[in-house]
Amino acid sequence: MRRDSLPDLVPIPAVWDRLARVESRLYEVTRSDDAFLTEVAQHLLGGGKRYRPLLAQVAGELGPHPDPAAVEAGVAVELIHVGSLYHDDVIDEADTRRGANSVNVNWTNTIAILAGDFLMARASEVAAARLGQESVRLLARTYAELVEGQTLELQLVDSLDHAISDYFRVIGGKTASLVRTSARLGAIAADASDELVEAVSTWAWELGLVFQITDDALDLVASEESLGKPAGSDIGEGTFTYPVLLALQGADRERVRSLLAGGHPYPAEVIDEVIGLVREGGYVDRVLEDASHRIARARAAIDPLADGAAKEVLTRLGSYLVDRVEAARTVA
């Protein structure tokens, strides 16, 4: 989602007031007695989109007491997210992140790993001090799911034969688990009823899957200018997402398999041909249809919510994820 569209999608002033406090709290809790560690830990705090803490604030609207606990929930989930990015950049040997040098490039892999660990530890401290042991357990379980998703993805690099169910295990761990925890923690922090906590958790799980599905589709249909990276970057890294896996089972499977059989890195012309086959074969349309079904399930999950601003926002967010792919495809 584009950041400048979010205020229109979430027209709840209290949500934005709390999110502004999340921002200041992030810098407060990532200070260390060691000035160098503070610098490294805060290197990627600027420029983030804050989707996960935003979801925590929206979910906080479902309970009677969103302030100040939902703020702390937003801080905790963002620290988990940013800490995981530090680790991901080491694994991926990434050079940049959020328009700046990645931590591993600016310093070293060791420093990046230690700083990521520091951010995770701070997330646990925030949860233990302000949100209670249930929240600490939830965050710990979520980070385990992130690691499991990342580990499985690494095992599947260059694999032409893994199942679509494996893809969903990866994105469930890497993406949907933290999206679900963001909403769940926000609702719990605000003292929402058990029924509403479960409803928004189910909604957020489906939304997290849709977020990754549509993000993967964008990698195949959007322009390099809008993506901020070359189209087909996932293919270039040997990561085969939902549309490509469908193409490996479709009418052009022999051609797609022959193009990808050698393993990455692939020359640009190979990536371009695979993208063309995926687009022309209708596989992007098929994954968007799946995404639409998941959005319908997400909406069904929040039926118990009383009509109001929060329910309306939750309903809008899913549709926007699919709409952004269609918009990118039109421009491209």
CSV table of N, CA, C and O in Angstrom, one decimal, residues 93-214:
chain,number,residue,atom,x,y,z
A,93,GLU,N,21.9,-11.3,1.8
A,93,GLU,CA,23.1,-10.5,1.3
A,93,GLU,C,22.6,-9.3,0.7
A,93,GLU,O,23.2,-8.8,-0.4
A,94,ALA,N,21.6,-8.6,1.2
A,94,ALA,CA,21.0,-7.4,0.7
A,94,ALA,C,21.9,-6.2,0.9
A,94,ALA,O,22.6,-6.1,1.9
A,95,ASP,N,21.9,-5.3,-0.1
A,95,ASP,CA,22.7,-4.1,-0.1
A,95,ASP,C,22.0,-2.9,0.5
A,95,ASP,O,22.6,-2.0,1.1
A,96,THR,N,20.7,-2.9,0.2
A,96,THR,CA,19.9,-1.7,0.6
A,96,THR,C,18.6,-2.2,1.3
A,96,THR,O,18.1,-3.3,1.1
A,97,ARG,N,18.1,-1.2,2.0
A,97,ARG,CA,16.8,-1.4,2.7
A,97,ARG,C,16.2,-0.1,3.0
A,97,ARG,O,16.9,0.8,3.6
A,98,ARG,N,15.0,0.1,2.6
A,98,ARG,CA,14.3,1.4,2.8
A,98,ARG,C,15.0,2.6,2.3
A,98,ARG,O,15.1,3.6,3.0
A,99,GLY,N,15.6,2.4,1.1
A,99,GLY,CA,16.3,3.5,0.5
A,99,GLY,C,17.7,3.9,1.1
A,99,GLY,O,18.3,4.9,0.7
A,100,ALA,N,18.2,3.0,2.0
A,100,ALA,CA,19.5,3.3,2.6
A,100,ALA,C,20.3,2.0,2.6
A,100,ALA,O,19.8,0.9,2.2
A,101,ASN,N,21.6,2.1,2.9
A,101,ASN,CA,22.4,0.9,3.0
A,101,ASN,C,21.8,0.0,4.1
A,101,ASN,O,21.4,0.5,5.1
A,102,SER,N,21.8,-1.3,3.8
A,102,SER,CA,21.4,-2.2,4.9
A,102,SER,C,22.4,-2.2,6.0
A,102,SER,O,23.6,-1.8,5.8
A,103,VAL,N,22.0,-2.7,7.1
A,103,VAL,CA,22.9,-2.7,8.3
A,103,VAL,C,24.1,-3.5,8.1
A,103,VAL,O,25.2,-3.2,8.4
A,104,ASN,N,23.9,-4.7,7.4
A,104,ASN,CA,25.1,-5.6,7.1
A,104,ASN,C,26.1,-4.9,6.2
A,104,ASN,O,27.3,-5.2,6.3
A,105,VAL,N,25.6,-4.1,5.3
A,105,VAL,CA,26.6,-3.4,4.4
A,105,VAL,C,27.2,-2.2,5.1
A,105,VAL,O,28.4,-2.0,5.0
A,106,ASN,N,26.4,-1.5,5.9
A,106,ASN,CA,26.9,-0.3,6.6
A,106,ASN,C,28.0,-0.7,7.7
A,106,ASN,O,28.9,0.0,7.9
A,107,TRP,N,27.7,-1.9,8.3
A,107,TRP,CA,28.7,-2.4,9.3
A,107,TRP,C,29.1,-3.8,8.9
A,107,TRP,O,29.9,-3.9,8.0
A,108,THR,N,28.6,-4.8,9.6
A,108,THR,CA,29.0,-6.2,9.3
A,108,THR,C,27.8,-7.1,9.5
A,108,THR,O,26.8,-6.7,10.2
A,109,ASN,N,27.9,-8.3,9.0
A,109,ASN,CA,26.8,-9.3,9.3
A,109,ASN,C,26.7,-9.5,10.8
A,109,ASN,O,25.5,-9.6,11.3
A,110,THR,N,27.8,-9.6,11.5
A,110,THR,CA,27.7,-9.9,12.9
A,110,THR,C,27.0,-8.7,13.6
A,110,THR,O,26.1,-9.0,14.5
A,111,ILE,N,27.3,-7.5,13.3
A,111,ILE,CA,26.6,-6.4,13.9
A,111,ILE,C,25.1,-6.4,13.6
A,111,ILE,O,24.3,-6.1,14.4
A,112,ALA,N,24.8,-6.7,12.3
A,112,ALA,CA,23.4,-6.8,11.9
A,112,ALA,C,22.6,-7.8,12.7
A,112,ALA,O,21.5,-7.6,13.2
A,113,ILE,N,23.2,-9.0,12.9
A,113,ILE,CA,22.5,-10.0,13.7
A,113,ILE,C,22.4,-9.6,15.1
A,113,ILE,O,21.3,-9.8,15.7
A,114,LEU,N,23.4,-9.0,15.7
A,114,LEU,CA,23.3,-8.6,17.1
A,114,LEU,C,22.3,-7.5,17.3
A,114,LEU,O,21.5,-7.5,18.3
A,115,ALA,N,22.2,-6.6,16.4
A,115,ALA,CA,21.2,-5.5,16.5
A,115,ALA,C,19.8,-6.0,16.3
A,115,ALA,O,18.9,-5.6,17.0
A,116,GLY,N,19.6,-7.0,15.4
A,116,GLY,CA,18.3,-7.6,15.2
A,116,GLY,C,17.9,-8.3,16.5
A,116,GLY,O,16.8,-8.2,17.0
A,117,ASP,N,18.9,-9.0,17.2
A,117,ASP,CA,18.6,-9.7,18.4
A,117,ASP,C,18.2,-8.6,19.5
A,117,ASP,O,17.3,-8.9,20.3
A,118,PHE,N,18.9,-7.5,19.5
A,118,PHE,CA,18.6,-6.4,20.5
A,118,PHE,C,17.1,-5.9,20.3
A,118,PHE,O,16.4,-5.8,21.3
A,119,LEU,N,16.7,-5.7,19.0
A,119,LEU,CA,15.4,-5.3,18.8
A,119,LEU,C,14.3,-6.3,19.2
A,119,LEU,O,13.3,-5.9,19.8
A,120,MET,N,14.6,-7.6,19.0
A,120,MET,CA,13.7,-8.6,19.4
A,120,MET,C,13.6,-8.6,21.0
A,120,MET,O,12.5,-8.8,21.5
A,121,ALA,N,14.7,-8.5,21.6
A,121,ALA,CA,14.7,-8.4,23.1
A,121,ALA,C,13.9,-7.3,23.6
A,121,ALA,O,13.1,-7.4,24.6
A,122,ARG,N,14.1,-6.1,23.0
A,122,ARG,CA,13.3,-4.9,23.4
A,122,ARG,C,11.8,-5.2,23.2
A,122,ARG,O,11.0,-4.7,24.0
A,123,ALA,N,11.4,-5.9,22.1
A,123,ALA,CA,10.0,-6.2,21.9
A,123,ALA,C,9.4,-7.0,23.1
A,123,ALA,O,8.3,-6.7,23.6
A,124,SER,N,10.2,-8.0,23.5
A,124,SER,CA,9.8,-8.8,24.7
A,124,SER,C,9.7,-8.0,26.0
A,124,SER,O,8.8,-8.1,26.8
A,125,GLU,N,10.7,-7.0,26.2
A,125,GLU,CA,10.6,-6.2,27.3
A,125,GLU,C,9.4,-5.3,27.3
A,125,GLU,O,8.7,-5.2,28.4
A,126,VAL,N,9.1,-4.7,26.2
A,126,VAL,CA,7.9,-3.9,26.1
A,126,VAL,C,6.6,-4.7,26.4
A,126,VAL,O,5.7,-4.3,27.2
A,127,ALA,N,6.5,-5.9,25.9
A,127,ALA,CA,5.3,-6.7,26.1
A,127,ALA,C,5.3,-7.2,27.6
A,127,ALA,O,4.2,-7.1,28.2
A,128,ALA,N,6.4,-7.6,28.1
A,128,ALA,CA,6.4,-8.0,29.5
A,128,ALA,C,6.0,-6.9,30.5
A,128,ALA,O,5.2,-7.1,31.4
A,129,ALA,N,6.5,-5.7,30.2
A,129,ALA,CA,6.3,-4.6,31.1
A,129,ALA,C,4.9,-4.0,31.0
A,129,ALA,O,4.3,-3.5,32.0
A,130,ARG,N,4.3,-4.0,29.8
A,130,ARG,CA,3.1,-3.2,29.5
A,130,ARG,C,1.9,-4.0,29.1
A,130,ARG,O,0.8,-3.6,29.2
A,131,LEU,N,2.2,-5.3,28.6
A,131,LEU,CA,1.1,-6.0,28.0
A,131,LEU,C,0.8,-7.4,28.7
A,131,LEU,O,-0.2,-8.0,28.4
A,132,GLY,N,1.7,-7.9,29.5
A,132,GLY,CA,1.5,-9.2,30.2
A,132,GLY,C,2.1,-10.4,29.5
A,132,GLY,O,2.5,-10.3,28.4
A,133,GLN,N,2.1,-11.5,30.3
A,133,GLN,CA,2.7,-12.7,29.8
A,133,GLN,C,2.1,-13.3,28.6
A,133,GLN,O,2.8,-13.9,27.8
A,134,GLU,N,0.8,-13.2,28.5
A,134,GLU,CA,0.1,-13.8,27.3
A,134,GLU,C,0.7,-13.2,26.0
A,134,GLU,O,0.9,-13.8,25.0
A,135,SER,N,0.9,-11.9,26.1
A,135,SER,CA,1.5,-11.2,24.9
A,135,SER,C,2.9,-11.6,24.6
A,135,SER,O,3.3,-11.7,23.5
A,136,VAL,N,3.7,-11.8,25.7
A,136,VAL,CA,5.1,-12.2,25.5
A,136,VAL,C,5.1,-13.6,24.8
A,136,VAL,O,5.9,-13.8,23.9
A,137,ARG,N,4.2,-14.5,25.3
A,137,ARG,CA,4.2,-15.8,24.6
A,137,ARG,C,3.7,-15.7,23.2
A,137,ARG,O,4.2,-16.4,22.3
A,138,LEU,N,2.8,-14.8,22.9
A,138,LEU,CA,2.3,-14.6,21.5
A,138,LEU,C,3.4,-14.1,20.6
A,138,LEU,O,3.6,-14.7,19.5
A,139,LEU,N,4.2,-13.2,21.1
A,139,LEU,CA,5.3,-12.7,20.3
A,139,LEU,C,6.4,-13.7,20.1
A,139,LEU,O,6.9,-13.8,19.0
A,140,ALA,N,6.7,-14.5,21.1
A,140,ALA,CA,7.7,-15.5,21.0
A,140,ALA,C,7.2,-16.6,20.0
A,140,ALA,O,8.0,-17.0,19.1
A,141,ARG,N,6.0,-17.0,20.0
A,141,ARG,CA,5.5,-18.0,19.1
A,141,ARG,C,5.5,-17.4,17.7
A,141,ARG,O,5.8,-18.2,16.7
A,142,THR,N,5.1,-16.2,17.5
A,142,THR,CA,5.1,-15.6,16.2
A,142,THR,C,6.5,-15.5,15.6
A,142,THR,O,6.7,-15.8,14.4
A,143,TYR,N,7.5,-15.2,16.4
A,143,TYR,CA,8.9,-15.1,15.9
A,143,TYR,C,9.3,-16.5,15.5
A,143,TYR,O,10.0,-16.7,14.5
A,144,ALA,N,8.9,-17.6,16.2
A,144,ALA,CA,9.2,-18.9,15.8
A,144,ALA,C,8.6,-19.2,14.5
A,144,ALA,O,9.3,-19.9,13.6
A,145,GLU,N,7.4,-18.8,14.3
A,145,GLU,CA,6.8,-19.0,13.0
A,145,GLU,C,7.5,-18.3,11.8
A,145,GLU,O,7.6,-18.8,10.7
A,146,LEU,N,8.0,-17.0,12.1
A,146,LEU,CA,8.8,-16.3,11.1
A,146,LEU,C,10.0,-17.1,10.7
A,146,LEU,O,10.4,-17.2,9.6
A,147,VAL,N,10.7,-17.6,11.7
A,147,VAL,CA,11.9,-18.4,11.5
A,147,VAL,C,11.6,-19.7,10.7
A,147,VAL,O,12.3,-20.0,9.7
A,148,GLU,N,10.5,-20.3,11.0
A,148,GLU,CA,10.1,-21.5,10.3
A,148,GLU,C,9.8,-21.2,8.9
A,148,GLU,O,10.2,-22.0,8.0
A,149,GLY,N,9.1,-20.1,8.6
A,149,GLY,CA,8.8,-19.8,7.2
A,149,GLY,C,10.0,-19.4,6.4
A,149,GLY,O,10.2,-19.9,5.3
A,150,GLN,N,10.9,-18.7,7.1
A,150,GLN,CA,12.2,-18.3,6.4
A,150,GLN,C,13.0,-19.6,6.1
A,150,GLN,O,13.6,-19.7,5.0
A,151,THR,N,13.1,-20.5,7.1
A,151,THR,CA,13.9,-21.7,6.9
A,151,THR,C,13.3,-22.6,5.7
A,151,THR,O,14.1,-23.1,4.9
A,152,LEU,N,12.0,-22.7,5.7
A,152,LEU,CA,11.4,-23.5,4.6
A,152,LEU,C,11.7,-22.8,3.3
A,152,LEU,O,12.0,-23.5,2.3
A,153,GLU,N,11.6,-21.5,3.2
A,153,GLU,CA,11.8,-20.8,1.9
A,153,GLU,C,13.2,-21.1,1.4
A,153,GLU,O,13.4,-21.3,0.2
A,154,LEU,N,14.2,-21.1,2.3
A,154,LEU,CA,15.6,-21.3,1.9
A,154,LEU,C,15.7,-22.7,1.4
A,154,LEU,O,16.5,-23.0,0.4
A,155,GLN,N,15.0,-23.7,1.9
A,155,GLN,CA,15.1,-25.1,1.5
A,155,GLN,C,14.5,-25.2,0.1
A,155,GLN,O,14.8,-26.1,-0.7
A,156,LEU,N,13.6,-24.3,-0.3
A,156,LEU,CA,12.9,-24.4,-1.6
A,156,LEU,C,13.5,-23.6,-2.7
A,156,LEU,O,13.0,-23.7,-3.8
A,157,VAL,N,14.6,-22.9,-2.4
A,157,VAL,CA,15.2,-22.1,-3.5
A,157,VAL,C,15.6,-23.0,-4.7
A,157,VAL,O,16.2,-24.1,-4.5
A,158,ASP,N,15.2,-22.6,-5.9
A,158,ASP,CA,15.5,-23.2,-7.1
A,158,ASP,C,14.7,-24.5,-7.3
A,158,ASP,O,14.9,-25.2,-8.3
A,159,SER,N,13.8,-24.9,-6.4
A,159,SER,CA,13.1,-26.1,-6.5
A,159,SER,C,11.9,-25.9,-7.5
A,159,SER,O,11.1,-25.0,-7.3
A,160,LEU,N,11.8,-26.7,-8.5
A,160,LEU,CA,10.8,-26.7,-9.5
A,160,LEU,C,9.6,-27.6,-9.2
A,160,LEU,O,8.6,-27.6,-9.9
A,161,ASP,N,9.7,-28.4,-8.1
A,161,ASP,CA,8.8,-29.4,-7.8
A,161,ASP,C,8.0,-29.2,-6.5
A,161,ASP,O,7.2,-30.1,-6.1
A,162,HIS,N,8.3,-28.1,-5.8
A,162,HIS,CA,7.6,-28.1,-4.5
A,162,HIS,C,6.1,-27.6,-4.7
A,162,HIS,O,5.8,-27.0,-5.7
A,163,ALA,N,5.3,-28.0,-3.8
A,163,ALA,CA,3.8,-27.9,-3.9
A,163,ALA,C,3.4,-26.4,-3.6
A,163,ALA,O,4.1,-25.7,-2.8
A,164,ILE,N,2.3,-26.1,-4.1
A,164,ILE,CA,1.7,-24.8,-3.8
A,164,ILE,C,1.4,-24.7,-2.3
A,164,ILE,O,1.5,-23.6,-1.6
A,165,SER,N,1.1,-25.8,-1.6
A,165,SER,CA,0.9,-25.8,-0.2
A,165,SER,C,2.2,-25.4,0.5
A,165,SER,O,2.1,-24.8,1.6
A,166,ASP,N,3.4,-25.7,0.0
A,166,ASP,CA,4.6,-25.3,0.6
A,166,ASP,C,4.7,-23.8,0.5
A,166,ASP,O,5.2,-23.1,1.5
A,167,TYR,N,4.3,-23.2,-0.6
A,167,TYR,CA,4.3,-21.7,-0.7
A,167,TYR,C,3.5,-21.1,0.4
A,167,TYR,O,3.9,-20.1,1.0
A,168,PHE,N,2.3,-21.7,0.6
A,168,PHE,CA,1.5,-21.1,1.7
A,168,PHE,C,2.0,-21.3,3.1
A,168,PHE,O,1.8,-20.5,3.9
A,169,ARG,N,2.8,-22.4,3.3
A,169,ARG,CA,3.5,-22.5,4.5
A,169,ARG,C,4.5,-21.5,4.7
A,169,ARG,O,4.7,-20.9,5.8
A,170,VAL,N,5.2,-21.1,3.6
A,170,VAL,CA,6.2,-20.1,3.7
A,170,VAL,C,5.6,-18.7,4.0
A,170,VAL,O,6.0,-18.0,5.0
A,171,ILE,N,4.6,-18.3,3.3
A,171,ILE,CA,4.0,-17.0,3.4
A,171,ILE,C,3.2,-16.9,4.7
A,171,ILE,O,3.1,-15.8,5.3
A,172,GLY,N,2.7,-18.0,5.2
A,172,GLY,CA,2.0,-18.0,6.4
A,172,GLY,C,3.0,-17.7,7.6
A,172,GLY,O,2.7,-16.9,8.5
A,173,GLY,N,4.1,-18.3,7.5
A,173,GLY,CA,5.1,-18.1,8.5
A,173,GLY,C,5.8,-16.7,8.4
A,173,GLY,O,5.9,-16.0,9.4
A,174,LYS,N,6.2,-16.4,7.2
A,174,LYS,CA,7.0,-15.1,7.0
A,174,LYS,C,6.2,-13.9,7.1
A,174,LYS,O,6.7,-12.8,7.5
A,175,THR,N,4.9,-13.9,6.7
A,175,THR,CA,4.1,-12.7,6.5
A,175,THR,C,2.8,-12.7,7.4
A,175,THR,O,2.6,-11.9,8.2
A,176,ALA,N,2.0,-13.7,7.1
A,176,ALA,CA,0.7,-13.7,7.7
A,176,ALA,C,0.7,-13.9,9.3
A,176,ALA,O,-0.1,-13.3,10.0
A,177,SER,N,1.7,-14.6,9.8
A,177,SER,CA,1.8,-14.8,11.2
A,177,SER,C,1.9,-13.5,12.0
A,177,SER,O,1.2,-13.2,13.0
A,178,LEU,N,2.8,-12.6,11.5
A,178,LEU,CA,3.0,-11.3,12.2
A,178,LEU,C,1.8,-10.3,11.9
A,178,LEU,O,1.5,-9.5,12.8
A,179,VAL,N,1.2,-10.4,10.8
A,179,VAL,CA,0.0,-9.6,10.5
A,179,VAL,C,-1.1,-10.0,11.5
A,179,VAL,O,-1.8,-9.1,12.1
A,180,ARG,N,-1.3,-11.3,11.6
A,180,ARG,CA,-2.3,-11.8,12.6
A,180,ARG,C,-2.0,-11.3,14.0
A,180,ARG,O,-2.9,-10.9,14.7
A,181,THR,N,-0.7,-11.5,14.4
A,181,THR,CA,-0.3,-11.1,15.8
A,181,THR,C,-0.5,-9.6,16.0
A,181,THR,O,-0.9,-9.2,17.1
A,182,SER,N,-0.3,-8.8,15.0
A,182,SER,CA,-0.4,-7.4,15.1
A,182,SER,C,-1.9,-7.0,15.5
A,182,SER,O,-2.1,-6.2,16.4
A,183,ALA,N,-2.8,-7.6,14.7
A,183,ALA,CA,-4.2,-7.3,15.0
A,183,ALA,C,-4.6,-7.9,16.3
A,183,ALA,O,-5.3,-7.3,17.1
A,184,ARG,N,-4.2,-9.1,16.6
A,184,ARG,CA,-4.6,-9.8,17.8
A,184,ARG,C,-4.1,-9.1,19.0
A,184,ARG,O,-4.8,-8.9,20.0
A,185,LEU,N,-2.8,-8.7,19.0
A,185,LEU,CA,-2.3,-8.0,20.1
A,185,LEU,C,-2.9,-6.7,20.4
A,185,LEU,O,-3.2,-6.3,21.6
A,186,GLY,N,-3.3,-6.0,19.3
A,186,GLY,CA,-3.9,-4.7,19.5
A,186,GLY,C,-5.3,-4.9,20.1
A,186,GLY,O,-5.7,-4.1,21.0
A,187,ALA,N,-6.0,-5.9,19.7
A,187,ALA,CA,-7.4,-6.2,20.3
A,187,ALA,C,-7.3,-6.6,21.7
A,187,ALA,O,-8.0,-6.2,22.6
A,188,ILE,N,-6.3,-7.5,22.0
A,188,ILE,CA,-6.1,-8.0,23.4
A,188,ILE,C,-5.8,-6.8,24.3
A,188,ILE,O,-6.3,-6.6,25.4
A,189,ALA,N,-4.8,-6.0,23.8
A,189,ALA,CA,-4.4,-4.8,24.6
A,189,ALA,C,-5.5,-3.9,25.0
A,189,ALA,O,-5.5,-3.2,26.0
A,190,ALA,N,-6.5,-3.8,24.1
A,190,ALA,CA,-7.6,-2.8,24.3
A,190,ALA,C,-8.8,-3.5,25.1
A,190,ALA,O,-9.8,-2.9,25.2
A,191,ASP,N,-8.5,-4.7,25.6
A,191,ASP,CA,-9.6,-5.4,26.3
A,191,ASP,C,-10.8,-5.8,25.5
A,191,ASP,O,-11.9,-5.8,26.0
A,192,ALA,N,-10.6,-6.1,24.2
A,192,ALA,CA,-11.7,-6.6,23.4
A,192,ALA,C,-12.2,-7.9,23.9
A,192,ALA,O,-11.4,-8.7,24.5
A,193,SER,N,-13.4,-8.3,23.6
A,193,SER,CA,-13.9,-9.6,24.0
A,193,SER,C,-13.2,-10.7,23.3
A,193,SER,O,-12.6,-10.5,22.2
A,194,ASP,N,-13.3,-11.9,23.9
A,194,ASP,CA,-12.6,-13.0,23.3
A,194,ASP,C,-13.2,-13.3,21.9
A,194,ASP,O,-12.4,-13.6,20.9
A,195,GLU,N,-14.5,-13.1,21.7
A,195,GLU,CA,-15.1,-13.3,20.4
A,195,GLU,C,-14.5,-12.3,19.3
A,195,GLU,O,-14.2,-12.7,18.2
A,196,LEU,N,-14.3,-11.1,19.7
A,196,LEU,CA,-13.8,-10.1,18.8
A,196,LEU,C,-12.3,-10.3,18.5
A,196,LEU,O,-11.8,-10.1,17.4
A,197,VAL,N,-11.6,-10.8,19.5
A,197,VAL,CA,-10.1,-11.1,19.3
A,197,VAL,C,-10.0,-12.2,18.3
A,197,VAL,O,-9.2,-12.1,17.4
A,198,GLU,N,-10.8,-13.2,18.4
A,198,GLU,CA,-10.7,-14.3,17.5
A,198,GLU,C,-11.2,-13.9,16.1
A,198,GLU,O,-10.6,-14.3,15.1
A,199,ALA,N,-12.2,-13.1,16.0
A,199,ALA,CA,-12.7,-12.6,14.7
A,199,ALA,C,-11.6,-11.8,14.0
A,199,ALA,O,-11.3,-12.0,12.8
A,200,VAL,N,-11.0,-10.8,14.7
A,200,VAL,CA,-10.0,-10.0,14.0
A,200,VAL,C,-8.7,-10.8,13.7
A,200,VAL,O,-8.0,-10.5,12.7
A,201,SER,N,-8.4,-11.8,14.5
A,201,SER,CA,-7.3,-12.7,14.2
A,201,SER,C,-7.5,-13.4,13.0
A,201,SER,O,-6.5,-13.5,12.1
A,202,THR,N,-8.6,-14.0,12.8
A,202,THR,CA,-8.9,-14.7,11.5
A,202,THR,C,-8.9,-13.8,10.3
A,202,THR,O,-8.3,-14.1,9.3
A,203,TRP,N,-9.5,-12.6,10.5
A,203,TRP,CA,-9.5,-11.6,9.4
A,203,TRP,C,-8.0,-11.3,9.1
A,203,TRP,O,-7.7,-11.3,7.9
A,204,ALA,N,-7.2,-11.1,10.1
A,204,ALA,CA,-5.8,-10.6,9.8
A,204,ALA,C,-5.0,-11.8,9.2
A,204,ALA,O,-4.1,-11.5,8.4
A,205,TRP,N,-5.2,-13.0,9.5
A,205,TRP,CA,-4.5,-14.1,8.9
A,205,TRP,C,-4.8,-14.1,7.4
A,205,TRP,O,-3.8,-14.2,6.6
A,206,GLU,N,-6.1,-14.0,7.0
A,206,GLU,CA,-6.4,-14.0,5.6
A,206,GLU,C,-5.8,-12.8,4.9
A,206,GLU,O,-5.3,-12.9,3.8
A,207,LEU,N,-5.9,-11.6,5.6
A,207,LEU,CA,-5.3,-10.4,5.0
A,207,LEU,C,-3.8,-10.6,4.8
A,207,LEU,O,-3.3,-10.1,3.8
A,208,GLY,N,-3.1,-11.2,5.8
A,208,GLY,CA,-1.7,-11.4,5.7
A,208,GLY,C,-1.3,-12.2,4.5
A,208,GLY,O,-0.4,-12.0,3.7
A,209,LEU,N,-2.1,-13.3,4.2
A,209,LEU,CA,-1.9,-14.1,3.1
A,209,LEU,C,-2.1,-13.3,1.8
A,209,LEU,O,-1.4,-13.4,0.8
A,210,VAL,N,-3.2,-12.6,1.8
A,210,VAL,CA,-3.5,-11.8,0.6
A,210,VAL,C,-2.5,-10.7,0.3
A,210,VAL,O,-2.1,-10.5,-0.8
A,211,PHE,N,-1.9,-10.1,1.4
A,211,PHE,CA,-0.9,-9.1,1.3
A,211,PHE,C,0.3,-9.7,0.5
A,211,PHE,O,0.8,-9.1,-0.4
A,212,GLN,N,0.7,-11.0,0.9
A,212,GLN,CA,1.9,-11.6,0.3
A,212,GLN,C,1.6,-12.1,-1.1
A,212,GLN,O,2.4,-11.9,-2.0
A,213,ILE,N,0.4,-12.6,-1.3
A,213,ILE,CA,0.0,-13.1,-2.6
A,213,ILE,C,0.0,-11.9,-3.6
A,213,ILE,O,0.6,-12.0,-4.7
A,214,THR,N,-0.6,-10.8,-3.2
A,214,THR,CA,-0.6,-9.7,-4.1
A,214,THR,C,0.7,-9.0,-4.3
A,214,THR,O,1.1,-8.5,-5.4
